[in-house]
DNA sequence: GCCCAGGGTGTTT
DNA sequence: AAACACCATGGG
């Protein structure tokens, strides 16, 4: 892992608060913490307790890739294309909101929305703004969020924030429930369907078997893996999904 | 001006 | 169950 390959993990569509600076360093934020990663402090950041957990440093991704290579040659190719890609341990609430806002939206605009949300309704720790707590969004009106550019998703976000603020969701429980039950809890929230629920499960709750199926993945499955289903990729299907998503977005000529 | 973007919801066949 | 309209916004 170096500054150039860090993008495989923080700029692959699973998070929206990382930005590469002109000098090659990365400025990133997660939950209520932020960091600037340079060539000098990279290994230090990755051994810090919080960021090591965030980057899932305790997991052997090489072993997962080898399993994928044995499973399917094209999946193996996608995995080898981004050997430093890891599934982040994001804050569940932040991940849920981010992907609720992602529907019918592009990554650049999602990043702008999340940034404005943090600056406007997060708590500022110096130059770093935290992601707003559910309680901070629950008291807003739909119009407040439309003013930030959330569009029709504003009502979904306020509605979901109110449900979470009143304790309707137990994120810790969602880590342990069978996947389909956890998914049912999430899709009961306004604006949360199957795809957003899978994103919250994979990126926020580290359920590595969850397989978000967006427009890119539907295309990729049809073209690259005809006749195969997410379950065929096993207990790490979500990791496979991320390799495929990243590979597909960097090879648009395939579609 | 048009098309699309890591979809969800409600309604109609 | 599958198809459809509608939902806002801005980047390319």
PDB file of C-alpha atoms (C1' of nucleotides) in Angstrom:
ATOM      1  CA  UNK A   1       0.000   0.000   0.000  1.00  0.00           C
ATOM      2  CA  UNK A   2       1.401   3.372  -1.044  1.00  0.00           C
ATOM      3  CA  UNK A   3      -0.033   6.796  -1.849  1.00  0.00           C
ATOM      4  CA  UNK A   4      -0.890   5.795  -5.412  1.00  0.00           C
ATOM      5  CA  UNK A   5      -2.597   2.521  -4.565  1.00  0.00           C
ATOM      6  CA  UNK A   6      -4.476   3.974  -1.593  1.00  0.00           C
ATOM      7  CA  UNK A   7      -6.998   5.251  -4.127  1.00  0.00           C
ATOM      8  CA  UNK A   8      -8.001   1.665  -4.872  1.00  0.00           C
ATOM      9  CA  UNK A   9      -9.592   1.670  -1.430  1.00  0.00           C
ATOM     10  CA  UNK A  10     -10.637   5.277  -0.741  1.00  0.00           C
ATOM     11  CA  UNK A  11     -11.565   6.269  -4.305  1.00  0.00           C
ATOM     12  CA  UNK A  12     -13.492   3.205  -5.450  1.00  0.00           C
ATOM     13  CA  UNK A  13     -17.032   4.337  -4.670  1.00  0.00           C
ATOM     14  CA  UNK A  14     -17.406   2.904  -1.161  1.00  0.00           C
ATOM     15  CA  UNK A  15     -16.822   6.203   0.672  1.00  0.00           C
ATOM     16  CA  UNK A  16     -17.249   9.864  -0.168  1.00  0.00           C
ATOM     17  CA  UNK A  17     -14.992  11.897   2.101  1.00  0.00           C
ATOM     18  CA  UNK A  18     -11.548  11.337   0.588  1.00  0.00           C
ATOM     19  CA  UNK A  19      -9.811  13.679  -1.796  1.00  0.00           C
ATOM     20  CA  UNK A  20      -6.396  13.577  -3.414  1.00  0.00           C
ATOM     21  CA  UNK A  21      -4.420  16.797  -3.036  1.00  0.00           C
ATOM     22  CA  UNK A  22      -2.131  18.196  -5.739  1.00  0.00           C
ATOM     23  CA  UNK A  23       0.974  17.023  -3.862  1.00  0.00           C
ATOM     24  CA  UNK A  24      -0.225  13.417  -4.001  1.00  0.00           C
ATOM     25  CA  UNK A  25      -1.325  13.143  -0.381  1.00  0.00           C
ATOM     26  CA  UNK A  26      -4.845  12.141   0.624  1.00  0.00           C
ATOM     27  CA  UNK A  27      -7.187  14.157   2.806  1.00  0.00           C
ATOM     28  CA  UNK A  28      -9.828  11.940   4.364  1.00  0.00           C
ATOM     29  CA  UNK A  29     -12.504  11.823   7.036  1.00  0.00           C
ATOM     30  CA  UNK A  30     -14.535   9.107   8.739  1.00  0.00           C
ATOM     31  CA  UNK A  31     -17.192   9.650  11.363  1.00  0.00           C
ATOM     32  CA  UNK A  32     -15.836  12.396  13.612  1.00  0.00           C
ATOM     33  CA  UNK A  33     -12.164  11.973  12.681  1.00  0.00           C
ATOM     34  CA  UNK A  34     -10.072  13.225   9.819  1.00  0.00           C
ATOM     35  CA  UNK A  35      -6.526  12.758   8.607  1.00  0.00           C
ATOM     36  CA  UNK A  36      -4.081  13.770   5.905  1.00  0.00           C
ATOM     37  CA  UNK A  37      -2.095  10.808   4.613  1.00  0.00           C
ATOM     38  CA  UNK A  38       1.323  11.554   3.142  1.00  0.00           C
ATOM     39  CA  UNK A  39       4.188   9.377   2.019  1.00  0.00           C
ATOM     40  CA  UNK A  40       5.852  10.024   5.341  1.00  0.00           C
ATOM     41  CA  UNK A  41       2.997   9.136   7.708  1.00  0.00           C
ATOM     42  CA  UNK A  42       1.197   6.406   5.730  1.00  0.00           C
ATOM     43  CA  UNK A  43       2.535   3.460   7.729  1.00  0.00           C
ATOM     44  CA  UNK A  44       1.966   5.399  10.947  1.00  0.00           C
ATOM     45  CA  UNK A  45      -1.666   6.043  10.075  1.00  0.00           C
ATOM     46  CA  UNK A  46      -2.215   2.391   9.180  1.00  0.00           C
ATOM     47  CA  UNK A  47      -0.913   1.295  12.583  1.00  0.00           C
ATOM     48  CA  UNK A  48      -3.048   3.754  14.531  1.00  0.00           C
ATOM     49  CA  UNK A  49      -5.815   1.846  16.303  1.00  0.00           C
ATOM     50  CA  UNK A  50      -8.729   3.777  14.771  1.00  0.00           C
ATOM     51  CA  UNK A  51      -7.439   3.897  11.197  1.00  0.00           C
ATOM     52  CA  UNK A  52      -6.150   0.322  11.253  1.00  0.00           C
ATOM     53  CA  UNK A  53      -9.674  -0.804  12.069  1.00  0.00           C
ATOM     54  CA  UNK A  54     -11.117   1.567   9.454  1.00  0.00           C
ATOM     55  CA  UNK A  55      -8.835   0.092   6.791  1.00  0.00           C
ATOM     56  CA  UNK A  56      -9.541  -3.480   7.977  1.00  0.00           C
ATOM     57  CA  UNK A  57      -5.824  -4.113   8.373  1.00  0.00           C
ATOM     58  CA  UNK A  58      -6.413  -7.302  10.356  1.00  0.00           C
ATOM     59  CA  UNK A  59      -7.812  -9.181   7.367  1.00  0.00           C
ATOM     60  CA  UNK A  60      -5.854 -11.210   4.836  1.00  0.00           C
ATOM     61  CA  UNK A  61      -7.096  -9.883   1.502  1.00  0.00           C
ATOM     62  CA  UNK A  62      -4.458 -11.826  -0.404  1.00  0.00           C
ATOM     63  CA  UNK A  63      -6.062 -15.045   0.762  1.00  0.00           C
ATOM     64  CA  UNK A  64      -9.455 -13.755  -0.363  1.00  0.00           C
ATOM     65  CA  UNK A  65      -8.062 -12.847  -3.776  1.00  0.00           C
ATOM     66  CA  UNK A  66      -6.505 -16.294  -4.180  1.00  0.00           C
ATOM     67  CA  UNK A  67      -9.873 -17.826  -3.423  1.00  0.00           C
ATOM     68  CA  UNK A  68     -11.440 -15.636  -6.123  1.00  0.00           C
ATOM     69  CA  UNK A  69      -8.782 -16.614  -8.642  1.00  0.00           C
ATOM     70  CA  UNK A  70      -9.637 -20.260  -8.078  1.00  0.00           C
ATOM     71  CA  UNK A  71     -13.356 -19.518  -8.311  1.00  0.00           C
ATOM     72  CA  UNK A  72     -13.475 -17.672 -11.636  1.00  0.00           C
ATOM     73  CA  UNK A  73     -10.744 -16.416 -13.983  1.00  0.00           C
ATOM     74  CA  UNK A  74     -12.457 -13.112 -14.694  1.00  0.00           C
ATOM     75  CA  UNK A  75     -13.103 -12.499 -11.011  1.00  0.00           C
ATOM     76  CA  UNK A  76      -9.438 -13.285 -10.438  1.00  0.00           C
ATOM     77  CA  UNK A  77      -8.493 -10.736 -13.080  1.00  0.00           C
ATOM     78  CA  UNK A  78     -10.652  -8.061 -11.446  1.00  0.00           C
ATOM     79  CA  UNK A  79      -9.123  -8.886  -8.049  1.00  0.00           C
ATOM     80  CA  UNK A  80      -5.551  -8.723  -9.332  1.00  0.00           C
ATOM     81  CA  UNK A  81      -6.353  -5.388 -10.985  1.00  0.00           C
ATOM     82  CA  UNK A  82      -6.654  -3.727  -7.550  1.00  0.00           C
ATOM     83  CA  UNK A  83      -4.607  -5.730  -5.028  1.00  0.00           C
ATOM     84  CA  UNK A  84      -4.705  -2.903  -2.456  1.00  0.00           C
ATOM     85  CA  UNK A  85      -8.481  -2.602  -2.450  1.00  0.00           C
ATOM     86  CA  UNK A  86      -9.983  -3.248   0.971  1.00  0.00           C
ATOM     87  CA  UNK A  87     -13.514  -2.940   2.379  1.00  0.00           C
ATOM     88  CA  UNK A  88     -13.530  -0.066   4.854  1.00  0.00           C
ATOM     89  CA  UNK A  89     -15.032  -0.237   8.332  1.00  0.00           C
ATOM     90  CA  UNK A  90     -17.123   2.909   8.066  1.00  0.00           C
ATOM     91  CA  UNK A  91     -19.468   4.391  10.618  1.00  0.00           C
ATOM     92  CA  UNK A  92     -22.837   2.660  10.032  1.00  0.00           C
ATOM     93  CA  UNK A  93     -24.908   5.837  10.232  1.00  0.00           C
ATOM     94  CA  UNK A  94     -22.622   7.728   7.876  1.00  0.00           C
ATOM     95  CA  UNK A  95     -22.633   4.862   5.387  1.00  0.00           C
ATOM     96  CA  UNK A  96     -26.418   4.574   5.543  1.00  0.00           C
ATOM     97  CA  UNK A  97     -26.858   8.298   4.859  1.00  0.00           C
ATOM     98  CA  UNK A  98     -24.218   8.410   2.148  1.00  0.00           C
ATOM     99  CA  UNK A  99     -25.837   5.660   0.142  1.00  0.00           C
ATOM    100  CA  UNK A 100     -29.329   6.931   0.789  1.00  0.00           C
ATOM    101  CA  UNK A 101     -28.130  10.085  -0.963  1.00  0.00           C
ATOM    102  CA  UNK A 102     -26.422   8.061  -3.692  1.00  0.00           C
ATOM    103  CA  UNK A 103     -29.620   6.991  -5.453  1.00  0.00           C
ATOM    104  CA  UNK A 104     -29.903   8.352  -8.979  1.00  0.00           C
ATOM    105  CA  UNK A 105     -26.828  10.478  -8.323  1.00  0.00           C
ATOM    106  CA  UNK A 106     -23.186  10.479  -9.370  1.00  0.00           C
ATOM    107  CA  UNK A 107     -20.179  10.052  -7.113  1.00  0.00           C
ATOM    108  CA  UNK A 108     -18.880  13.572  -7.592  1.00  0.00           C
ATOM    109  CA  UNK A 109     -22.182  15.088  -6.544  1.00  0.00           C
ATOM    110  CA  UNK A 110     -22.564  12.670  -3.635  1.00  0.00           C
ATOM    111  CA  UNK A 111     -19.189  13.844  -2.335  1.00  0.00           C
ATOM    112  CA  UNK A 112     -20.328  17.453  -2.524  1.00  0.00           C
ATOM    113  CA  UNK A 113     -23.563  16.685  -0.699  1.00  0.00           C
ATOM    114  CA  UNK A 114     -21.818  14.800   2.105  1.00  0.00           C
ATOM    115  CA  UNK A 115     -19.254  17.575   2.441  1.00  0.00           C
ATOM    116  CA  UNK A 116     -21.953  20.238   2.754  1.00  0.00           C
ATOM    117  CA  UNK A 117     -23.851  18.078   5.252  1.00  0.00           C
ATOM    118  CA  UNK A 118     -20.772  17.842   7.473  1.00  0.00           C
ATOM    119  CA  UNK A 119     -19.879  21.513   7.213  1.00  0.00           C
ATOM    120  CA  UNK A 120     -23.425  22.663   7.891  1.00  0.00           C
ATOM    121  CA  UNK A 121     -24.712  20.195  10.475  1.00  0.00           C
ATOM    122  CA  UNK A 122     -21.622  18.349  11.769  1.00  0.00           C
ATOM    123  CA  UNK A 123     -19.539  19.333  14.771  1.00  0.00           C
ATOM    124  CA  UNK A 124     -16.289  21.041  13.910  1.00  0.00           C
ATOM    125  CA  UNK A 125     -13.061  19.750  15.441  1.00  0.00           C
ATOM    126  CA  UNK A 126     -10.708  22.421  14.232  1.00  0.00           C
ATOM    127  CA  UNK A 127     -10.543  22.289  10.451  1.00  0.00           C
ATOM    128  CA  UNK A 128     -12.320  18.927  10.461  1.00  0.00           C
ATOM    129  CA  UNK A 129     -16.104  18.632  10.396  1.00  0.00           C
ATOM    130  CA  UNK A 130     -17.676  15.431  11.697  1.00  0.00           C
ATOM    131  CA  UNK A 131     -20.559  13.676  10.004  1.00  0.00           C
ATOM    132  CA  UNK A 132     -23.818  14.949  11.584  1.00  0.00           C
ATOM    133  CA  UNK A 133     -25.361  12.762  14.267  1.00  0.00           C
ATOM    134  CA  UNK A 134     -28.869  11.398  13.650  1.00  0.00           C
ATOM    135  CA  UNK A 135     -30.259  13.821  16.260  1.00  0.00           C
ATOM    136  CA  UNK A 136     -28.815  16.783  14.358  1.00  0.00           C
ATOM    137  CA  UNK A 137     -30.626  15.794  11.153  1.00  0.00           C
ATOM    138  CA  UNK A 138     -33.801  14.637  12.877  1.00  0.00           C
ATOM    139  CA  UNK A 139     -34.718  18.160  13.947  1.00  0.00           C
ATOM    140  CA  UNK A 140     -34.367  19.606  10.427  1.00  0.00           C
ATOM    141  CA  UNK A 141     -37.077  20.231   7.901  1.00  0.00           C
ATOM    142  CA  UNK A 142     -37.054  18.699   4.453  1.00  0.00           C
ATOM    143  CA  UNK A 143     -36.485  22.185   3.053  1.00  0.00           C
ATOM    144  CA  UNK A 144     -33.275  22.577   5.066  1.00  0.00           C
ATOM    145  CA  UNK A 145     -31.763  19.624   3.229  1.00  0.00           C
ATOM    146  CA  UNK A 146     -33.157  20.596  -0.155  1.00  0.00           C
ATOM    147  CA  UNK A 147     -31.253  23.838   0.294  1.00  0.00           C
ATOM    148  CA  UNK A 148     -28.033  21.782   0.348  1.00  0.00           C
ATOM    149  CA  UNK A 149     -28.946  20.142  -2.958  1.00  0.00           C
ATOM    150  CA  UNK A 150     -30.310  16.843  -1.659  1.00  0.00           C
ATOM    151  CA  UNK A 151     -33.296  17.112  -3.969  1.00  0.00           C
ATOM    152  CA  UNK A 152     -36.091  14.605  -3.478  1.00  0.00           C
ATOM    153  CA  UNK A 153     -33.817  12.576  -1.181  1.00  0.00           C
ATOM    154  CA  UNK A 154     -34.142  15.270   1.502  1.00  0.00           C
ATOM    155  CA  UNK A 155     -37.387  13.840   2.832  1.00  0.00           C
ATOM    156  CA  UNK A 156     -35.913  10.348   2.949  1.00  0.00           C
ATOM    157  CA  UNK A 157     -32.909  11.554   4.951  1.00  0.00           C
ATOM    158  CA  UNK A 158     -34.926  13.498   7.516  1.00  0.00           C
ATOM    159  CA  UNK A 159     -37.362  10.607   7.839  1.00  0.00           C
ATOM    160  CA  UNK A 160     -34.606   8.045   8.345  1.00  0.00           C
ATOM    161  CA  UNK A 161     -32.764  10.335  10.787  1.00  0.00           C
ATOM    162  CA  UNK A 162     -35.921  10.620  12.897  1.00  0.00           C
ATOM    163  CA  UNK A 163     -36.362   6.856  13.012  1.00  0.00           C
ATOM    164  CA  UNK A 164     -32.739   6.327  14.013  1.00  0.00           C
ATOM    165  CA  UNK A 165     -32.751   9.191  16.533  1.00  0.00           C
ATOM    166  CA  UNK A 166     -35.724   7.645  18.306  1.00  0.00           C
ATOM    167  CA  UNK A 167     -33.825   4.375  18.577  1.00  0.00           C
ATOM    168  CA  UNK A 168     -35.673   2.329  15.967  1.00  0.00           C
ATOM    169  CA  UNK A 169     -32.439   0.820  14.700  1.00  0.00           C
ATOM    170  CA  UNK A 170     -29.842  -1.206  16.624  1.00  0.00           C
ATOM    171  CA  UNK A 171     -26.712  -1.096  14.482  1.00  0.00           C
ATOM    172  CA  UNK A 172     -24.926  -3.553  16.763  1.00  0.00           C
ATOM    173  CA  UNK A 173     -27.723  -6.054  16.287  1.00  0.00           C
ATOM    174  CA  UNK A 174     -27.511  -5.614  12.517  1.00  0.00           C
ATOM    175  CA  UNK A 175     -23.945  -6.922  12.672  1.00  0.00           C
ATOM    176  CA  UNK A 176     -25.180 -10.234  14.079  1.00  0.00           C
ATOM    177  CA  UNK A 177     -28.590 -10.875  12.511  1.00  0.00           C
ATOM    178  CA  UNK A 178     -28.893 -13.163   9.511  1.00  0.00           C
ATOM    179  CA  UNK A 179     -28.313 -11.038   6.422  1.00  0.00           C
ATOM    180  CA  UNK A 180     -31.894 -11.134   5.153  1.00  0.00           C
ATOM    181  CA  UNK A 181     -33.275 -10.125   8.550  1.00  0.00           C
ATOM    182  CA  UNK A 182     -30.808  -7.263   8.861  1.00  0.00           C
ATOM    183  CA  UNK A 183     -31.774  -6.189   5.360  1.00  0.00           C
ATOM    184  CA  UNK A 184     -35.449  -6.223   6.295  1.00  0.00           C
ATOM    185  CA  UNK A 185     -34.788  -3.907   9.243  1.00  0.00           C
ATOM    186  CA  UNK A 186     -33.003  -1.428   6.989  1.00  0.00           C
ATOM    187  CA  UNK A 187     -35.474  -1.476   4.105  1.00  0.00           C
ATOM    188  CA  UNK A 188     -38.217  -0.532   6.575  1.00  0.00           C
ATOM    189  CA  UNK A 189     -36.655   2.943   6.651  1.00  0.00           C
ATOM    190  CA  UNK A 190     -37.926   5.622   4.240  1.00  0.00           C
ATOM    191  CA  UNK A 191     -35.812   5.838   1.094  1.00  0.00           C
ATOM    192  CA  UNK A 192     -33.910   2.640   1.889  1.00  0.00           C
ATOM    193  CA  UNK A 193     -34.431  -0.159  -0.629  1.00  0.00           C
ATOM    194  CA  UNK A 194     -32.489  -3.361  -1.312  1.00  0.00           C
ATOM    195  CA  UNK A 195     -29.464  -1.674  -2.865  1.00  0.00           C
ATOM    196  CA  UNK A 196     -28.974   1.010  -0.225  1.00  0.00           C
ATOM    197  CA  UNK A 197     -29.507  -1.600   2.497  1.00  0.00           C
ATOM    198  CA  UNK A 198     -26.789  -3.806   1.016  1.00  0.00           C
ATOM    199  CA  UNK A 199     -24.429  -0.816   0.893  1.00  0.00           C
ATOM    200  CA  UNK A 200     -25.089   0.003   4.544  1.00  0.00           C
ATOM    201  CA  UNK A 201     -24.503  -3.641   5.444  1.00  0.00           C
ATOM    202  CA  UNK A 202     -21.289  -4.018   3.456  1.00  0.00           C
ATOM    203  CA  UNK A 203     -19.636  -0.648   4.032  1.00  0.00           C
ATOM    204  CA  UNK A 204     -21.103   0.368   7.388  1.00  0.00           C
ATOM    205  CA  UNK A 205     -21.583  -2.928   9.189  1.00  0.00           C
ATOM    206  CA  UNK A 206     -18.828  -4.905   7.478  1.00  0.00           C
ATOM    207  CA  UNK A 207     -21.142  -7.676   6.356  1.00  0.00           C
ATOM    208  CA  UNK A 208     -18.786  -8.958   3.668  1.00  0.00           C
ATOM    209  CA  UNK A 209     -21.400 -11.282   2.174  1.00  0.00           C
ATOM    210  CA  UNK A 210     -23.686  -8.360   1.198  1.00  0.00           C
ATOM    211  CA  UNK A 211     -23.675  -7.684  -2.550  1.00  0.00           C
ATOM    212  CA  UNK A 212     -24.997  -4.241  -3.614  1.00  0.00           C
ATOM    213  CA  UNK A 213     -26.465  -4.483  -7.119  1.00  0.00           C
ATOM    214  CA  UNK A 214     -26.427  -1.094  -8.837  1.00  0.00           C
ATOM    215  CA  UNK A 215     -26.643  -0.257 -12.540  1.00  0.00           C
ATOM    216  CA  UNK A 216     -22.926  -0.902 -13.052  1.00  0.00           C
ATOM    217  CA  UNK A 217     -23.053  -4.265 -11.317  1.00  0.00           C
ATOM    218  CA  UNK A 218     -26.112  -5.333 -13.316  1.00  0.00           C
ATOM    219  CA  UNK A 219     -24.214  -4.600 -16.520  1.00  0.00           C
ATOM    220  CA  UNK A 220     -21.054  -6.266 -15.239  1.00  0.00           C
ATOM    221  CA  UNK A 221     -22.869  -9.414 -14.156  1.00  0.00           C
ATOM    222  CA  UNK A 222     -24.618  -9.713 -17.516  1.00  0.00           C
ATOM    223  CA  UNK A 223     -21.462  -9.197 -19.567  1.00  0.00           C
ATOM    224  CA  UNK A 224     -18.724 -10.733 -17.423  1.00  0.00           C
ATOM    225  CA  UNK A 225     -20.566 -13.389 -15.386  1.00  0.00           C
ATOM    226  CA  UNK A 226     -23.596 -14.548 -17.397  1.00  0.00           C
ATOM    227  CA  UNK A 227     -25.745 -17.027 -15.496  1.00  0.00           C
ATOM    228  CA  UNK A 228     -23.999 -16.443 -12.176  1.00  0.00           C
ATOM    229  CA  UNK A 229     -25.547 -15.001  -9.055  1.00  0.00           C
ATOM    230  CA  UNK A 230     -24.022 -13.100  -6.111  1.00  0.00           C
ATOM    231  CA  UNK A 231     -24.309 -16.135  -3.829  1.00  0.00           C
ATOM    232  CA  UNK A 232     -21.960 -18.002  -6.162  1.00  0.00           C
ATOM    233  CA  UNK A 233     -19.154 -15.769  -4.894  1.00  0.00           C
ATOM    234  CA  UNK A 234     -19.442 -17.115  -1.354  1.00  0.00           C
ATOM    235  CA  UNK A 235     -19.030 -15.547   2.077  1.00  0.00           C
ATOM    236  CA  UNK A 236     -16.896 -12.727   0.674  1.00  0.00           C
ATOM    237  CA  UNK A 237     -19.297 -11.890  -2.142  1.00  0.00           C
ATOM    238  CA  UNK A 238     -19.254  -8.229  -1.125  1.00  0.00           C
ATOM    239  CA  UNK A 239     -15.506  -8.066  -1.579  1.00  0.00           C
ATOM    240  CA  UNK A 240     -15.911  -9.662  -5.007  1.00  0.00           C
ATOM    241  CA  UNK A 241     -18.558  -7.060  -5.766  1.00  0.00           C
ATOM    242  CA  UNK A 242     -16.123  -4.261  -4.968  1.00  0.00           C
ATOM    243  CA  UNK A 243     -13.356  -5.728  -7.144  1.00  0.00           C
ATOM    244  CA  UNK A 244     -15.850  -6.089 -10.006  1.00  0.00           C
ATOM    245  CA  UNK A 245     -17.302  -2.606  -9.522  1.00  0.00           C
ATOM    246  CA  UNK A 246     -13.879  -0.967  -9.507  1.00  0.00           C
ATOM    247  CA  UNK A 247     -12.651  -3.021 -12.460  1.00  0.00           C
ATOM    248  CA  UNK A 248     -15.779  -2.269 -14.487  1.00  0.00           C
ATOM    249  CA  UNK A 249     -15.668   1.469 -13.888  1.00  0.00           C
ATOM    250  CA  UNK A 250     -12.072   1.520 -15.069  1.00  0.00           C
ATOM    251  CA  UNK A 251     -12.867  -0.537 -18.185  1.00  0.00           C
ATOM    252  CA  UNK A 252     -15.952   1.173 -19.664  1.00  0.00           C
ATOM    253  CA  UNK A 253     -15.011  -0.142 -23.095  1.00  0.00           C
ATOM    254  CA  UNK A 254     -16.197  -3.582 -21.981  1.00  0.00           C
ATOM    255  CA  UNK A 255     -19.816  -2.364 -21.951  1.00  0.00           C
TER     256      UNK A 255
ATOM    257  C1'  DG B   1     -30.488  20.929 -24.611  1.00  0.00           C
ATOM    258  C1'  DC B   2     -29.721  16.189 -23.607  1.00  0.00           C
ATOM    259  C1'  DC B   3     -28.338  12.228 -21.027  1.00  0.00           C
ATOM    260  C1'  DC B   4     -27.019   9.979 -17.078  1.00  0.00           C
ATOM    261  C1'  DA B   5     -25.857   9.146 -12.310  1.00  0.00           C
ATOM    262  C1'  DG B   6     -23.783   3.076  -7.043  1.00  0.00           C
ATOM    263  C1'  DG B   7     -32.640   3.768  -6.622  1.00  0.00           C
ATOM    264  C1'  DG B   8     -37.011   4.019  -4.054  1.00  0.00           C
ATOM    265  C1'  DT B   9     -41.927   4.455  -3.964  1.00  0.00           C
ATOM    266  C1'  DG B  10     -46.397   4.189  -5.504  1.00  0.00           C
ATOM    267  C1'  DT B  11     -49.420   2.899  -9.351  1.00  0.00           C
ATOM    268  C1'  DT B  12     -50.790   0.404 -13.304  1.00  0.00           C
ATOM    269  C1'  DT B  13     -50.755  -3.670 -16.308  1.00  0.00           C
TER     270       DT B  13
ATOM    271  C1'  DA C   1     -44.281 -10.074 -10.917  1.00  0.00           C
ATOM    272  C1'  DA C   2     -43.131  -6.852 -14.164  1.00  0.00           C
ATOM    273  C1'  DA C   3     -43.469  -2.339 -16.284  1.00  0.00           C
ATOM    274  C1'  DC C   4     -44.047   2.429 -15.548  1.00  0.00           C
ATOM    275  C1'  DA C   5     -43.989   7.469 -13.949  1.00  0.00           C
ATOM    276  C1'  DC C   6     -42.186  10.308 -10.831  1.00  0.00           C
ATOM    277  C1'  DC C   7     -39.083  12.000  -7.701  1.00  0.00           C
ATOM    278  C1'  DA C   8     -34.378  16.999  -8.005  1.00  0.00           C
ATOM    279  C1'  DT C   9     -29.871  18.182  -9.202  1.00  0.00           C
ATOM    280  C1'  DG C  10     -25.762  19.162 -11.710  1.00  0.00           C
ATOM    281  C1'  DG C  11     -21.706  17.139 -14.288  1.00  0.00           C
ATOM    282  C1'  DG C  12     -20.247  15.847 -18.841  1.00  0.00           C
TER     283       DG C  12
END
